[in-house]
C-alpha positions as a Python dict, from the first residue, in 0.01 Angstrom:
ca = {
    (1, 'R'): (0, 0, 0),
    (2, 'L'): (332, -23, -179),
    (3, 'S'): (388, -380, -60),
    (4, 'Q'): (69, -487, -242),
    (5, 'L'): (158, -308, -565),
    (6, 'D'): (238, -518, -871),
    (7, 'P'): (613, -459, -930),
    (8, 'F'): (563, -403, -1302),
    (9, 'E'): (207, -284, -1349),
    (10, 'Y'): (154, 25, -1563),
    (11, 'S'): (203, 353, -1378),
    (12, 'E'): (197, 711, -1503),
    (13, 'Q'): (483, 786, -1263),
    (14, 'L'): (717, 518, -1394),
    (15, 'P'): (857, 442, -1742),
    (16, 'D'): (792, 126, -1941),
    (17, 'V'): (990, -186, -1849),
    (18, 'E'): (1200, -166, -2166),
    (19, 'D'): (1257, 212, -2168),
    (20, 'L'): (1593, 212, -1990),
    (21, 'D'): (1682, 565, -2101),
    (22, 'S'): (1372, 704, -1930),
    (23, 'W'): (1450, 505, -1619),
    (24, 'E'): (1799, 653, -1612),
    (25, 'Q'): (1658, 1005, -1643),
    (26, 'L'): (1408, 941, -1365),
    (27, 'L'): (1648, 768, -1125),
    (28, 'P'): (2005, 823, -1251),
    (29, 'L'): (2272, 578, -1143),
    (30, 'H'): (2470, 846, -959),
    (31, 'G'): (2159, 935, -763),
    (32, 'L'): (2091, 586, -631),
    (33, 'P'): (2173, 511, -267),
    (34, 'P'): (2531, 390, -212),
    (35, 'L'): (2597, 19, -205),
    (36, 'P'): (2572, -141, 141),
    (37, 'R'): (2869, -94, 371),
    (38, 'R'): (3100, -394, 393),
    (39, 'D'): (3072, -607, 704),
    (40, 'P'): (3379, -561, 933),
    (41, 'K'): (3460, -930, 877),
    (42, 'F'): (3526, -845, 512),
    (43, 'W'): (3837, -651, 617),
    (44, 'Q'): (3930, -858, 922),
    (45, 'E'): (3925, -1190, 737),
    (46, 'S'): (4122, -1063, 439),
    (47, 'F'): (4387, -895, 657),
    (48, 'T'): (4429, -1200, 882),
    (49, 'G'): (4426, -1446, 594),
    (50, 'L'): (4669, -1244, 384),
    (51, 'T'): (4908, -1212, 679),
    (52, 'I'): (4903, -1588, 741),
    (53, 'L'): (4947, -1677, 374),
    (54, 'V'): (5230, -1430, 316),
    (55, 'A'): (5407, -1561, 627),
    (56, 'M'): (5363, -1916, 500),
    (57, 'I'): (5499, -1833, 154),
    (58, 'V'): (5802, -1652, 298),
    (59, 'S'): (5862, -1940, 540),
    (60, 'L'): (5856, -2206, 266),
    (61, 'V'): (6079, -2009, 30),
    (62, 'S'): (6327, -1938, 309),
    (63, 'S'): (6328, -2299, 426),
    (64, 'V'): (6416, -2431, 83),
    (65, 'H'): (6683, -2169, 24),
    (66, 'L'): (6849, -2214, 363),
    (67, 'N'): (6844, -2594, 351),
    (68, 'I'): (7037, -2620, 26),
    (69, 'G'): (7383, -2721, 138),
    (70, 'S'): (7710, -2737, -52),
    (71, 'P'): (7708, -2941, -376),
    (72, 'Q'): (7937, -3214, -237),
    (73, 'H'): (7662, -3311, 10),
    (74, 'W'): (7381, -3327, -245),
    (75, 'K'): (7207, -3662, -282),
    (76, 'F'): (7009, -3559, -587),
    (77, 'A'): (7188, -3286, -778),
    (78, 'L'): (6908, -3217, -1028),
    (79, 'W'): (6661, -3131, -753),
    (80, 'C'): (6905, -2939, -537),
    (81, 'S'): (7019, -2721, -823),
    (82, 'S'): (6664, -2628, -919),
    (83, 'A'): (6486, -2628, -580),
    (84, 'D'): (6513, -2250, -543),
    (85, 'L'): (6353, -2191, -883),
    (86, 'V'): (6076, -2441, -813),
    (87, 'I'): (5978, -2290, -479),
    (88, 'Q'): (5995, -1937, -623),
    (89, 'F'): (5764, -2043, -906),
    (90, 'L'): (5518, -2193, -656),
    (91, 'A'): (5535, -1874, -448),
    (92, 'L'): (5462, -1662, -756),
    (93, 'L'): (5173, -1889, -854),
    (94, 'A'): (5024, -1874, -504),
    (95, 'S'): (5065, -1496, -487),
    (96, 'S'): (4891, -1454, -822),
    (97, 'C'): (4598, -1669, -708),
    (98, 'I'): (4567, -1471, -385),
    (99, 'A'): (4572, -1142, -577),
    (100, 'I'): (4299, -1258, -816),
    (101, 'I'): (4076, -1376, -532),
    (102, 'L'): (4132, -1061, -324),
    (103, 'F'): (4122, -793, -592),
    (104, 'G'): (3964, -951, -901),
    (105, 'R'): (3605, -893, -785),
    (106, 'C'): (3514, -1195, -996),
    (107, 'G'): (3143, -1269, -1015),
    (108, 'E'): (3045, -939, -855),
    (109, 'V'): (2748, -774, -1025),
    (110, 'K'): (2823, -409, -1091),
    (111, 'R'): (2571, -131, -1129),
    (112, 'S'): (2498, -22, -1485),
    (113, 'K'): (2203, 77, -1697),
    (114, 'S'): (2142, -285, -1792),
    (115, 'T'): (2166, -421, -1437),
    (116, 'C'): (1978, -150, -1247),
    (117, 'Y'): (1678, -87, -1473),
    (118, 'P'): (1384, -129, -1476),
    (119, 'I'): (1339, -74, -1102),
    (120, 'P'): (1039, -257, -950),
    (121, 'A'): (752, -20, -867),
    (122, 'Q'): (769, -72, -490),
    (123, 'V'): (1137, 22, -482),
    (124, 'A'): (1115, 301, -739),
    (125, 'L'): (826, 475, -564),
    (126, 'R'): (1005, 457, -231),
    (127, 'L'): (1317, 606, -386),
    (128, 'L'): (1111, 883, -542),
    (129, 'G'): (893, 944, -239),
    (130, 'T'): (996, 834, 108),
    (131, 'G'): (1371, 855, 56),
    (132, 'A'): (1663, 638, -46),
    (133, 'C'): (1719, 471, 289),
    (134, 'E'): (1365, 338, 302),
    (135, 'A'): (1397, 134, -15),
    (136, 'A'): (1614, -152, 106),
    (137, 'T'): (1460, -194, 449),
    (138, 'H'): (1093, -216, 355),
    (139, 'A'): (1097, -446, 52),
    (140, 'R'): (1189, -796, -48),
    (141, 'N'): (1383, -911, -350),
    (142, 'V'): (1163, -902, -660),
    (143, 'Q'): (1141, -1170, -928),
    (144, 'H'): (1160, -1076, -1297),
    (145, 'P'): (845, -969, -1482),
    (146, 'V'): (671, -1220, -1707),
    (147, 'G'): (861, -1256, -2032),
    (148, 'Y'): (1184, -1112, -1893),
    (149, 'A'): (1341, -1418, -1731),
    (150, 'K'): (1689, -1301, -1831),
    (151, 'L'): (1664, -1024, -1570),
    (152, 'G'): (1665, -1278, -1286),
    (153, 'S'): (1580, -1123, -948),
    (154, 'F'): (1615, -768, -819),
    (155, 'C'): (1823, -723, -503),
    (156, 'V'): (1676, -442, -292),
    (157, 'R'): (2004, -397, -106),
    (158, 'C'): (2233, -352, -406),
    (159, 'L'): (1948, -214, -623),
    (160, 'L'): (2032, -423, -926),
    (161, 'W'): (1926, -726, -1122),
    (162, 'R'): (2121, -1048, -1092),
    (163, 'D'): (2095, -1402, -1224),
    (164, 'L'): (1830, -1619, -1057),
    (165, 'E'): (2118, -1813, -903),
    (166, 'G'): (2279, -1490, -783),
    (167, 'H'): (2354, -1449, -417),
    (168, 'H'): (2387, -1146, -188),
    (169, 'C'): (2677, -1211, 50),
    (170, 'S'): (2609, -1080, 399),
    (171, 'I'): (2983, -1022, 462),
    (172, 'C'): (3094, -880, 127),
    (173, 'Q'): (2757, -698, 102),
    (174, 'R'): (2757, -743, -274),
    (175, 'C'): (2562, -956, -519),
    (176, 'V'): (2761, -1224, -698),
    (177, 'V'): (2676, -1479, -965),
    (178, 'H'): (2797, -1840, -984),
    (179, 'F'): (2846, -1828, -606),
    (180, 'D'): (3010, -2130, -440),
    (181, 'H'): (3097, -2017, -87),
    (182, 'H'): (3239, -1729, 114),
    (183, 'C'): (3604, -1794, 204),
    (184, 'G'): (3658, -1708, 569),
    (185, 'V'): (4037, -1714, 521),
    (186, 'L'): (4060, -1452, 247),
    (187, 'G'): (3732, -1276, 323),
    (188, 'R'): (3601, -1303, -32),
    (189, 'C'): (3328, -1490, -214),
    (190, 'I'): (3452, -1785, -416),
    (191, 'V'): (3269, -1812, -745),
    (192, 'R'): (3304, -2030, -1053),
    (193, 'Q'): (3583, -1814, -1196),
    (194, 'T'): (3795, -1822, -880),
    (195, 'M'): (3751, -2189, -788),
    (196, 'K'): (4053, -2272, -1008),
    (197, 'C'): (4257, -2012, -823),
    (198, 'L'): (4155, -2161, -490),
    (199, 'Y'): (4252, -2510, -605),
    (200, 'L'): (4585, -2385, -743),
    (201, 'L'): (4653, -2206, -415),
    (202, 'L'): (4594, -2525, -216),
    (203, 'I'): (4803, -2734, -457),
    (204, 'S'): (5085, -2476, -444),
    (205, 'A'): (5085, -2492, -64),
    (206, 'L'): (5103, -2872, -62),
    (207, 'L'): (5378, -2878, -326),
    (208, 'G'): (5567, -2612, -133),
    (209, 'I'): (5562, -2824, 183),
    (210, 'F'): (5667, -3126, -22),
    (211, 'A'): (5952, -2922, -174),
    (212, 'V'): (6079, -2833, 175),
    (213, 'C'): (6075, -3202, 274),
    (214, 'L'): (6266, -3306, -40),
    (215, 'T'): (6521, -3032, 10),
    (216, 'N'): (6578, -3137, 371),
    (217, 'S'): (6629, -3499, 262),
    (218, 'W'): (6836, -3455, -54),
    (219, 'C'): (7027, -3132, -13),
}
């Protein structure tokens, strides 16, 4: 049975573990099954979150701009004269962070010769024999062969190798490394690279609210 087969035992049907060129000839990247379809929440969360955040940014920028009165009523001229620039800078910073989180695809493991090969025997034989759709539904993730710890584990849904700490997100339906959590507001996985963006986004929002309060009091 395929389930009892050693993932990396010698087989006349399959290339050697290190012979990536032969693997690519046998099961070319373009011939692999497509990546899993995104969960509907992936689109719903990002659309809803983006709408809320854009509305919040526009609201804060407008509030500061509209609350700046005539100079003779200013209580703190330095702030009042620069409040528009400050809130616009915060809006630009927040927008940049949102764009990186939404479109940066940070941490996502992409298919390539180095990430897809070698393919564990159970998966490879299913792809060659019973059809592409059978591969992901009848196998479990496979740990690296002895002596190849750098490969990590093989995800049978994405059909690629990822770091041992890699994670397959059930909403994004992609494997990511350095995973922290899935953000239900923006509909994206937050990883080590985007944690700074998330923090900056939160700080920008707090400073924006603070800027509105100062403008209301001083201008």
